[in-house]
Coordinates of C-alpha atoms (C1' of nucleotides) in Angstrom, one line a residue:
Chain Q
X1 CA -22.2 51.1 145.4
X2 CA -18.4 51.4 145.6
X3 CA -16.5 49.8 148.4
X4 CA -14.5 52.4 150.4
X5 CA -11.1 50.9 150.9
X6 CA -8.5 52.4 153.1
X7 CA -6.0 54.2 151.1
X8 CA -2.5 53.2 151.9
X9 CA -3.1 49.9 150.3
X10 CA -4.8 51.4 147.3
X11 CA -2.1 53.7 146.4
X12 CA -0.1 51.3 144.4
X13 CA -3.2 50.2 142.7
X14 CA -3.8 53.8 141.8
X15 CA -1.1 53.6 139.1
X16 CA -2.3 54.0 135.5
X17 CA -0.7 50.8 134.4
X18 CA -2.8 48.7 136.8
X19 CA -5.9 50.8 136.5
X20 CA -8.9 49.0 135.0
X21 CA -9.9 52.1 133.2
X22 CA -6.7 52.5 131.3
X23 CA -8.3 51.4 128.1
X24 CA -10.8 54.3 128.3
X25 CA -8.8 57.0 130.0
X26 CA -6.5 59.6 128.8
X27 CA -3.3 57.5 128.6
X28 CA -5.0 54.9 126.6
X29 CA -2.7 54.9 123.8
X30 CA 0.6 55.3 125.6
X31 CA 3.4 52.8 125.7
X32 CA 4.5 51.5 129.1
X33 CA 7.4 53.8 129.5
X34 CA 5.4 56.8 128.4
X35 CA 2.7 55.8 130.8
X36 CA 5.2 56.0 133.6
X37 CA 5.9 59.6 132.8
X38 CA 2.2 60.3 132.7
X39 CA 1.7 58.5 135.9
X40 CA 4.3 60.7 137.6
X41 CA 2.3 63.9 137.1
X42 CA -0.9 62.5 138.5
X43 CA -1.9 63.5 142.0
X44 CA -4.2 61.1 143.9
X45 CA -6.9 62.7 146.0
X46 CA -8.8 61.6 149.0
X47 CA -12.2 60.2 147.9
X48 CA -15.0 62.7 147.8
X49 CA -18.1 61.9 149.8
X50 CA -21.5 62.3 148.4
X51 CA -22.3 66.0 148.0
X52 CA -18.8 67.2 148.3
X53 CA -17.3 69.7 145.8
X54 CA -14.4 68.8 143.6
X55 CA -14.2 72.5 142.9
X56 CA -16.6 75.4 142.8
X57 CA -17.6 77.6 140.0
X58 CA -15.1 80.4 139.6
X59 CA -12.2 78.6 141.3
X60 CA -8.9 79.1 139.6
X61 CA -8.2 76.4 137.0
X62 CA -5.2 74.3 137.8
X63 CA -6.0 70.8 136.8
X64 CA -8.2 68.5 134.9
X65 CA -9.5 65.4 136.7
X66 CA -10.1 61.9 135.5
X67 CA -12.8 60.1 137.3
X68 CA -11.6 56.8 138.8
X69 CA -14.8 55.6 140.5
X70 CA -18.2 57.0 141.4
X71 CA -19.8 59.9 139.6
X72 CA -20.1 63.6 139.6
X73 CA -22.3 66.4 138.2
X74 CA -21.4 69.8 136.9
X75 CA -23.7 72.7 137.9
X76 CA -23.6 76.1 136.4
X77 CA -25.3 79.1 137.9
X78 CA -25.6 82.2 135.9
X79 CA -27.0 85.5 137.0
X80 CA -29.9 85.3 139.4
X81 CA -31.2 82.3 137.6
X82 CA -31.9 78.7 138.6
X83 CA -28.9 76.4 138.4
X84 CA -28.5 74.2 135.4
X85 CA -26.9 70.8 135.4
X86 CA -24.6 70.7 132.5
X87 CA -22.9 67.4 132.7
X88 CA -22.6 64.0 134.4
X89 CA -19.2 62.4 134.7
X90 CA -18.6 58.7 134.9
X91 CA -15.3 56.8 135.5
X92 CA -12.6 57.5 132.9
X93 CA -14.1 60.7 131.9
X94 CA -12.3 64.0 132.1
X95 CA -13.5 66.9 134.2
X96 CA -12.5 70.5 133.7
X97 CA -11.6 70.7 130.0
X98 CA -14.0 73.6 129.6
X99 CA -11.9 75.7 132.0
X100 CA -8.6 75.9 130.0
X101 CA -9.5 79.0 128.2
X102 CA -10.8 81.3 131.0
X103 CA -8.5 79.9 133.7
X104 CA -11.3 79.2 136.0
X105 CA -13.9 76.6 136.2
X106 CA -17.2 77.6 134.6
X107 CA -19.3 75.4 136.9
X108 CA -19.2 73.6 140.2
X109 CA -18.5 69.9 140.2
X110 CA -20.0 67.8 142.9
X111 CA -19.8 64.1 143.8
X112 CA -23.1 62.2 143.4
X113 CA -21.8 59.4 145.6
X114 CA -18.4 58.4 147.0
X115 CA -16.0 59.3 144.2
X116 CA -12.3 59.1 143.6
X117 CA -10.5 61.1 141.0
X118 CA -7.0 61.5 139.6
X119 CA -5.9 65.1 139.5
X120 CA -3.8 66.0 136.5
X121 CA -2.2 69.5 136.8
X122 CA -2.8 71.1 133.4
X123 CA 0.6 72.8 132.9
X124 CA 2.4 69.5 133.5
X125 CA 0.0 67.8 131.2
X126 CA 0.6 70.4 128.5
X127 CA 4.3 70.0 128.9
X128 CA 4.1 66.3 128.7
X129 CA 1.8 66.5 125.6
X130 CA 4.7 68.2 123.9
X131 CA 6.9 65.1 124.2
X132 CA 4.2 62.5 123.8
X133 CA 2.3 62.9 120.5
X134 CA -0.1 60.1 121.5
X135 CA -1.0 61.9 124.7
X136 CA -1.5 65.2 122.9
X137 CA -3.7 63.5 120.4
X138 CA -5.7 61.8 123.0
X139 CA -6.3 65.2 124.6
X140 CA -7.5 66.7 121.4
X141 CA -9.7 63.7 120.9
X142 CA -11.2 64.0 124.3
X143 CA -12.1 67.6 123.8
X144 CA -13.4 66.9 120.3
X145 CA -15.6 64.1 121.6
X146 CA -17.0 66.4 124.2
X147 CA -17.8 68.9 121.6
X148 CA -19.7 66.3 119.6
X149 CA -21.6 65.2 122.6
X150 CA -22.5 68.7 123.4
X151 CA -24.0 69.1 119.9
X152 CA -26.0 66.0 120.4
X153 CA -27.2 67.4 123.7
X154 CA -28.3 70.7 122.0
X155 CA -30.2 68.7 119.5
X156 CA -31.9 66.8 122.2
X157 CA -32.8 70.0 124.1
X158 CA -34.1 71.8 121.1
X159 CA -35.9 69.2 119.1
X160 CA -36.9 66.3 121.2
X161 CA -40.0 65.7 123.3
X162 CA -39.8 64.8 127.0
X163 CA -40.2 61.1 126.2
X164 CA -37.5 61.2 123.7
X165 CA -35.2 63.0 126.0
X166 CA -35.5 60.6 128.8
X167 CA -35.2 57.7 126.4
X168 CA -32.0 59.2 125.0
X169 CA -30.7 59.8 128.4
X170 CA -31.2 56.2 129.5
X171 CA -29.9 54.7 126.3
X172 CA -26.7 56.8 126.5
X173 CA -26.2 56.0 130.2
X174 CA -26.8 52.3 129.4
X175 CA -24.1 52.5 126.7
X176 CA -21.7 54.2 129.0
X177 CA -22.1 51.5 131.6
X178 CA -21.7 48.8 129.0
X179 CA -18.4 50.3 127.8
X180 CA -17.2 50.2 131.4
X181 CA -18.0 46.6 131.8
X182 CA -21.3 46.9 133.7
X183 CA -24.6 45.6 132.8
X184 CA -26.3 47.9 130.2
X185 CA -29.7 46.5 131.3
X186 CA -29.6 46.9 135.0
X187 CA -28.0 49.8 136.9
X188 CA -28.4 52.3 139.6
X189 CA -28.9 56.0 139.0
X190 CA -26.6 57.9 141.2
X191 CA -28.6 61.2 140.7
X192 CA -31.9 62.2 142.0
X193 CA -34.8 62.9 139.6
X194 CA -34.4 66.6 140.0
X195 CA -30.9 66.4 138.5
X196 CA -32.1 64.4 135.6
X197 CA -34.8 67.0 135.0
X198 CA -32.3 69.8 135.2
X199 CA -30.0 68.1 132.8
X200 CA -32.7 67.3 130.3
X201 CA -34.4 70.6 130.6
X202 CA -37.6 69.1 132.1
X203 CA -39.5 69.6 135.4
X204 CA -39.0 66.9 138.0
X205 CA -42.7 66.1 137.7
X206 CA -42.3 65.4 134.0
X207 CA -39.4 63.1 134.6
X208 CA -41.4 61.2 137.2
X209 CA -44.5 61.0 134.9
X210 CA -42.5 59.6 132.0
X211 CA -40.7 57.1 134.2
X212 CA -44.1 55.9 135.3
X213 CA -45.4 55.8 131.7
X214 CA -42.3 53.8 130.6
X215 CA -43.0 51.3 133.4
X216 CA -46.7 51.0 132.3
X217 CA -45.5 50.3 128.8
X218 CA -43.1 47.7 130.2
X219 CA -40.1 49.4 128.8
X220 CA -38.6 49.9 132.2
X221 CA -38.8 48.4 135.6
X222 CA -37.9 51.0 138.1
X223 CA -37.6 50.9 141.9
X224 CA -36.3 54.1 143.3
X225 CA -33.0 54.7 141.6
X226 CA -32.7 51.1 140.5
X227 CA -33.4 50.8 136.8
X228 CA -33.9 47.8 134.6
X229 CA -34.3 48.2 130.9
X230 CA -36.8 45.6 129.8
X231 CA -37.2 46.6 126.2
X232 CA -34.1 48.2 124.9
X233 CA -35.3 48.2 121.2
X234 CA -38.3 50.2 122.1
X235 CA -36.3 52.6 124.2
X236 CA -33.8 53.2 121.4
X237 CA -36.6 53.7 119.0
X238 CA -38.0 56.4 121.2
X239 CA -34.6 57.9 121.6
X240 CA -33.8 58.2 117.9
X241 CA -37.2 58.9 116.6
X242 CA -37.4 62.6 115.7
X243 CA -40.6 64.5 115.1
X244 CA -41.6 62.6 112.0
X245 CA -44.4 65.0 111.4
Chain N
X1 CA 15.0 98.3 105.5
X2 CA 12.4 96.2 104.1
X3 CA 13.4 92.5 103.8
X4 CA 12.8 90.8 100.6
X5 CA 9.8 88.5 101.1
X6 CA 9.3 85.4 99.1
X7 CA 5.7 85.4 98.3
X8 CA 3.1 84.2 95.8
X9 CA 1.9 87.6 94.6
X10 CA -1.7 86.6 94.4
X11 CA -1.8 85.4 97.9
X12 CA 0.0 88.2 99.4
X13 CA -3.0 89.5 101.3
X14 CA -3.8 86.0 102.5
X15 CA -0.8 85.7 104.7
X16 CA -1.4 85.5 108.5
X17 CA 0.9 88.4 109.2
X18 CA -1.1 90.8 107.1
X19 CA -4.5 89.4 108.0
X20 CA -6.6 91.8 109.9
X21 CA -7.9 88.9 112.0
X22 CA -4.6 87.9 113.4
X23 CA -5.4 89.2 116.8
X24 CA -8.4 86.9 117.1
X25 CA -7.4 83.9 115.1
X26 CA -5.4 80.8 116.0
X27 CA -1.9 82.2 115.5
X28 CA -2.7 85.1 117.7
X29 CA 0.0 84.6 120.2
X30 CA 2.8 83.6 117.8
X31 CA 6.0 85.5 117.2
X32 CA 6.7 86.6 113.6
X33 CA 9.0 83.7 112.8
X34 CA 6.7 81.2 114.3
X35 CA 3.8 82.7 112.4
X36 CA 5.8 82.1 109.2
X37 CA 5.9 78.4 110.0
X38 CA 2.2 78.4 110.7
X39 CA 1.5 80.3 107.6
X40 CA 3.3 77.7 105.6
X41 CA 0.9 75.0 106.3
X42 CA -2.2 77.0 105.5
X43 CA -4.0 76.3 102.3
X44 CA -6.0 79.1 100.7
X45 CA -9.2 78.1 99.1
X46 CA -11.4 79.7 96.5
X47 CA -14.2 81.6 98.0
X48 CA -17.4 79.7 98.7
X49 CA -20.6 81.2 97.2
X50 CA -23.7 81.4 99.2
X51 CA -25.2 78.0 99.8
X52 CA -22.0 76.0 98.9
X53 CA -20.7 73.3 101.2
X54 CA -17.3 73.6 102.9
X55 CA -17.8 69.9 103.6
X56 CA -20.6 67.5 104.2
X57 CA -21.6 65.5 107.2
X58 CA -19.7 62.3 107.2
X59 CA -16.8 63.5 105.0
X60 CA -13.4 62.4 106.1
X61 CA -11.8 64.8 108.5
X62 CA -8.6 66.2 107.2
X63 CA -8.5 69.9 108.2
X64 CA -9.9 72.5 110.4
X65 CA -10.8 75.8 108.8
X66 CA -10.5 79.4 109.9
X67 CA -13.0 81.7 108.6
X68 CA -11.5 84.8 106.8
X69 CA -14.6 86.6 105.7
X70 CA -18.3 85.8 105.4
X71 CA -20.1 83.3 107.6
X72 CA -21.2 79.7 107.7
X73 CA -23.6 77.5 109.4
X74 CA -23.2 73.9 110.6
X75 CA -26.1 71.6 110.1
X76 CA -26.5 68.1 111.6
X77 CA -29.0 65.6 110.4
X78 CA -29.6 62.6 112.5
X79 CA -31.8 59.6 111.8
X80 CA -34.9 60.5 109.9
X81 CA -35.2 63.7 111.8
X82 CA -35.4 67.3 110.9
X83 CA -32.0 69.0 110.5
X84 CA -30.7 71.0 113.3
X85 CA -28.5 74.0 113.0
X86 CA -25.8 73.6 115.6
X87 CA -23.5 76.5 115.0
X88 CA -22.8 79.8 113.1
X89 CA -19.2 80.7 112.3
X90 CA -17.9 84.2 111.9
X91 CA -14.5 85.4 110.8
X92 CA -11.5 84.2 112.9
X93 CA -13.5 81.3 114.2
X94 CA -12.4 77.7 113.8
X95 CA -14.6 75.1 112.0
X96 CA -14.2 71.4 112.4
X97 CA -12.8 70.9 115.8
X98 CA -15.6 68.5 116.7
X99 CA -14.4 66.1 114.0
X100 CA -11.0 65.3 115.4
X101 CA -12.1 62.4 117.4
X102 CA -14.2 60.4 114.9
X103 CA -12.3 61.5 111.9
X104 CA -15.5 62.5 110.1
X105 CA -17.2 65.8 110.2
X106 CA -20.3 65.4 112.4
X107 CA -22.3 68.0 110.4
X108 CA -22.4 69.8 107.1
X109 CA -21.0 73.3 106.9
X110 CA -22.5 75.7 104.4
X111 CA -21.7 79.3 103.5
X112 CA -24.4 81.8 104.3
X113 CA -22.9 84.3 102.0
X114 CA -19.7 84.6 99.9
X115 CA -17.1 83.3 102.3
X116 CA -13.4 82.7 102.4
X117 CA -11.6 80.3 104.7
X118 CA -8.1 79.2 105.4
X119 CA -7.7 75.4 105.4
X120 CA -5.4 74.1 108.1
X121 CA -4.5 70.4 107.6
X122 CA -4.9 68.9 111.0
X123 CA -1.9 66.5 111.0
X124 CA 0.4 69.4 110.1
X125 CA -1.2 71.5 112.7
X126 CA -0.7 68.8 115.3
X127 CA 2.9 68.4 114.3
X128 CA 3.5 72.1 114.5
X129 CA 1.8 72.4 117.8
X130 CA 4.5 70.1 119.1
X131 CA 7.1 72.7 118.3
X132 CA 5.1 75.8 119.2
X133 CA 3.7 75.7 122.7
X134 CA 1.9 78.9 122.1
X135 CA 0.1 77.4 119.2
X136 CA -0.8 74.3 121.1
X137 CA -2.1 76.4 123.9
X138 CA -4.2 78.4 121.6
X139 CA -5.7 75.3 120.1
X140 CA -6.5 73.9 123.6
X141 CA -8.1 77.3 124.4
X142 CA -10.1 77.4 121.3
X143 CA -11.6 74.0 122.0
X144 CA -12.2 74.9 125.6
X145 CA -13.9 78.1 124.7
X146 CA -16.2 76.2 122.3
X147 CA -17.0 73.8 125.1
X148 CA -18.0 76.7 127.3
X149 CA -20.1 78.3 124.6
X150 CA -21.8 75.0 124.1
X151 CA -22.7 74.8 127.8
X152 CA -24.2 78.3 127.6
X153 CA -26.2 77.2 124.6
X154 CA -27.5 74.2 126.5
X155 CA -28.6 76.5 129.3
X156 CA -30.3 78.7 126.8
X157 CA -32.1 75.8 125.2
X158 CA -33.3 74.2 128.4
X159 CA -34.1 77.1 130.6
X160 CA -34.9 80.2 128.6
X161 CA -38.1 81.4 127.1
X162 CA -38.3 82.3 123.4
X163 CA -37.9 86.0 124.1
X164 CA -34.8 85.4 126.2
X165 CA -33.3 83.1 123.5
X166 CA -33.7 85.7 120.8
X167 CA -32.4 88.4 123.0
X168 CA -29.3 86.3 123.9
X169 CA -28.7 85.4 120.3
X170 CA -28.7 89.1 119.3
X171 CA -26.6 90.2 122.2
X172 CA -24.0 87.5 121.5
X173 CA -24.0 88.3 117.8
X174 CA -23.6 92.0 118.5
X175 CA -20.7 91.3 120.8
X176 CA -19.0 89.1 118.1
X177 CA -19.4 91.9 115.6
X178 CA -18.0 94.4 118.1
X179 CA -14.9 92.3 118.7
X180 CA -14.3 92.2 115.0
X181 CA -14.5 95.9 114.6
X182 CA -18.0 96.2 113.3
X183 CA -20.8 98.2 114.8
X184 CA -22.5 96.3 117.6
X185 CA -25.6 98.3 117.1
X186 CA -26.3 97.9 113.4
X187 CA -25.6 94.8 111.4
X188 CA -26.9 92.5 108.8
X189 CA -28.1 88.9 109.6
X190 CA -26.6 86.6 107.0
X191 CA -29.0 83.8 107.9
X192 CA -32.7 83.5 107.2
X193 CA -35.2 83.4 110.1
X194 CA -35.6 79.7 109.7
X195 CA -32.0 79.2 110.5
X196 CA -32.3 81.3 113.6
X197 CA -35.3 79.3 114.6
X198 CA -33.5 76.0 114.1
X199 CA -30.5 77.2 116.0
X200 CA -32.5 78.5 119.0
X201 CA -34.9 75.6 119.0
X202 CA -37.9 77.7 118.0
X203 CA -40.4 77.6 115.1
X204 CA -39.8 80.2 112.4
X205 CA -43.1 81.8 113.3
X206 CA -42.1 82.3 116.9
X207 CA -38.9 84.1 115.8
X208 CA -40.9 86.3 113.5
X209 CA -43.4 87.2 116.2
X210 CA -40.7 88.1 118.7
X211 CA -38.9 90.2 116.2
X212 CA -42.1 92.1 115.7
X213 CA -42.7 92.4 119.4
X214 CA -39.1 93.7 120.0
X215 CA -39.8 96.3 117.4
X216 CA -43.1 97.3 119.0
X217 CA -41.2 97.7 122.2
X218 CA -38.6 99.9 120.4
X219 CA -35.8 97.5 121.4
X220 CA -35.0 96.8 117.7
X221 CA -35.5 98.4 114.4
X222 CA -35.6 95.6 111.8
X223 CA -35.9 95.7 108.1
X224 CA -35.6 92.3 106.5
X225 CA -32.2 91.1 107.6
X226 CA -30.9 94.5 108.6
X227 CA -31.0 94.9 112.4
X228 CA -30.5 97.9 114.6
X229 CA -30.4 97.6 118.3
X230 CA -32.1 100.6 119.8
X231 CA -32.1 99.6 123.4
X232 CA -29.1 97.4 124.2
X233 CA -29.6 97.6 127.9
X234 CA -33.1 96.3 127.6
X235 CA -32.0 93.5 125.3
X236 CA -29.2 92.5 127.7
X237 CA -31.7 92.5 130.5
X238 CA -33.9 90.2 128.6
X239 CA -31.0 87.9 127.7
X240 CA -29.7 87.5 131.2
X241 CA -32.9 87.4 133.1
X242 CA -33.8 83.9 134.1
X243 CA -37.1 82.6 135.1
X244 CA -37.4 84.7 138.2
X245 CA -40.6 83.0 139.1
Chain W
dC1 C1' -42.1 91.0 85.6
dG2 C1' -43.4 86.8 87.1
dT3 C1' -42.0 83.1 90.2
dT4 C1' -40.2 81.4 94.2
dA5 C1' -38.4 81.8 98.7
dT6 C1' -38.8 84.2 102.8
dC7 C1' -41.3 86.5 106.3
dT8 C1' -45.5 87.9 108.9
dT9 C1' -49.8 87.4 111.3
dG10 C1' -53.9 84.9 113.2
dA11 C1' -56.3 81.0 115.5
dA12 C1' -56.6 76.4 117.5
dC13 C1' -54.3 72.9 119.8
dC14 C1' -51.1 70.4 122.7
dT15 C1' -47.1 69.4 125.4
dT16 C1' -45.0 70.6 129.4
dG17 C1' -44.5 73.7 133.5
dT18 C1' -46.5 75.1 137.8
dC19 C1' -49.0 74.6 141.9
dA20 C1' -50.7 71.6 145.4
dA21 C1' -51.1 67.5 148.0
dC22 C1' -49.6 63.3 149.3
dA23 C1' -46.5 58.9 149.6
dC24 C1' -42.2 57.0 150.3
dT25 C1' -37.3 56.5 152.0
dC26 C1' -33.6 57.0 154.8
dG27 C1' -30.9 58.5 158.5
dT28 C1' -30.8 60.3 163.2
dG29 C1' -31.6 60.7 167.8
dG30 C1' -34.6 59.7 171.5
Chain Y
dC1 C1' -36.0 49.9 167.9
dC2 C1' -39.2 53.1 166.7
dA3 C1' -40.6 57.8 165.6
dC4 C1' -39.8 61.7 163.4
dG5 C1' -38.5 64.8 159.8
dA6 C1' -36.2 66.3 155.9
dG7 C1' -35.4 65.0 151.4
dT8 C1' -37.1 62.7 147.5
dG9 C1' -40.6 60.9 144.4
dT10 C1' -45.4 60.5 142.6
dT11 C1' -49.8 62.0 140.9
dG12 C1' -53.6 65.3 139.6
dA13 C1' -55.6 69.8 137.9
dC14 C1' -54.9 73.7 135.5
dA15 C1' -52.6 77.4 132.9
dA16 C1' -49.5 79.0 129.5
dG17 C1' -46.0 79.3 126.1
dG18 C1' -44.9 77.6 121.8
dT19 C1' -46.0 74.7 117.8
dT20 C1' -48.8 73.8 114.0
dC21 C1' -51.7 74.9 110.3
dA22 C1' -53.3 78.3 107.2
dA23 C1' -53.2 82.3 104.5
dG24 C1' -51.4 86.4 103.0
dA25 C1' -47.5 90.0 102.4
dT26 C1' -43.0 91.1 101.1
dA27 C1' -38.6 90.5 99.2
dA28 C1' -35.3 88.2 96.2
dC29 C1' -33.9 86.8 91.7
dG30 C1' -33.6 85.2 87.1

DNA sequence: CGTTATCTTGAACCTTGTCAACACTCGTGG
DNA sequence: CCACGAGTGTTGACAAGGTTCAAGATAACG
């Protein structure tokens, strides 16, 4: 979905000040001059191709990453068990905040499509956050937001039915697209059904069945990974409705 | 020679430097003089009685709280749905980090027994974290750790059977007691079964049944809320074992 | 000592997982 | 350009784990 441009030319575009995501990303509240300082610690990385690892579970923690384009998934394997998909990352979101404490990444992060990221070495970020209260604050906020999202996810996993989970997932995704300037009603899923299932704690078959059912109910129109939301109200209703038993 | 300390006599015990939790709590890595600065921003609070709110969902965020003694639960209500218990807090743990972003607490926090907390006004903490890199780092780490724990919880909720959930819960709890200097084999649950069920995404009845089964298997000896772990190895095995189907 | 909350146990039901088979898609090489 | 094959997605039948409903036992508390 994302055009792969040759890099030389892109490099100057890769500055925070000209980045279209600057209103969502970490430096969002910085003044111009502060942003320059922030910009200076960023390392640009070659785009990841679909399926490539940004890092692997257990790798030494050195940096957090801001997604510039594309999308990634985080996968955690524990013991002899099946892998669990613990997060999807879209542009402007920060990857790796859960590794600060233990100094290695608690899960592997893999590109779902061609993806570019900005690498932010954490020790430099920490230093800079000392000088720039706005940056520090933004960092606290990012982590706090992730905590809140996690709680919402726990709620989903422990209390919602399969229908409600998928509805919630789609509503949330739609909202994230909207915030990024894309259509909230028509988008492409970059992940296979199996990943959605793993994320939502459902079997692939269940995901598939519910997608079909939502189509039958004319809530969605789906063709492969292309999704159209036909009845957002209904979908939201599904998503929010709890077991009103 | 003993230096003359300025102190409010009543609160003498409540100073970080003499707090038995200092090796686990937020100021854990601070030097003496830095700890004084930290100590100065703390507000002591009257103990909460069982069932009392530390704050309610939606209240304005002003402070994070460190638990000194006792325990608390966090409850989130969303929409018209049933409440969901999203966290238990034990001594030295930080309450309220998930509120930084939105400036309101995303859930109510309620004492499970008589509980004392240290109130840490967040704006003061933020200012101080500018001057004290160790403190800042500890704050990042606390949040990061919580993120990691959340991921583990999601994994539990989406992939583990009821037996595995309860086993995980008890192993984790045991470990938390051990770290705090209490027996990891014999302790008292401060929360009712219903809370455990809500936290683990299970019906109360299921929790009860499994407790009974674990007793029959001589893994536990339970009398009301008093728990003894008779076979820790077995319990851990249960907890870690994934669906090896 | 009674009243209420908490906990336990049993039985029926239901949602979702599992197994199995088949359809579709896409990229690769012949 | 087509054929093939692996990966991905769909659908059905069945089993199982967990919820729900119901009732009783126990513990907590004024």
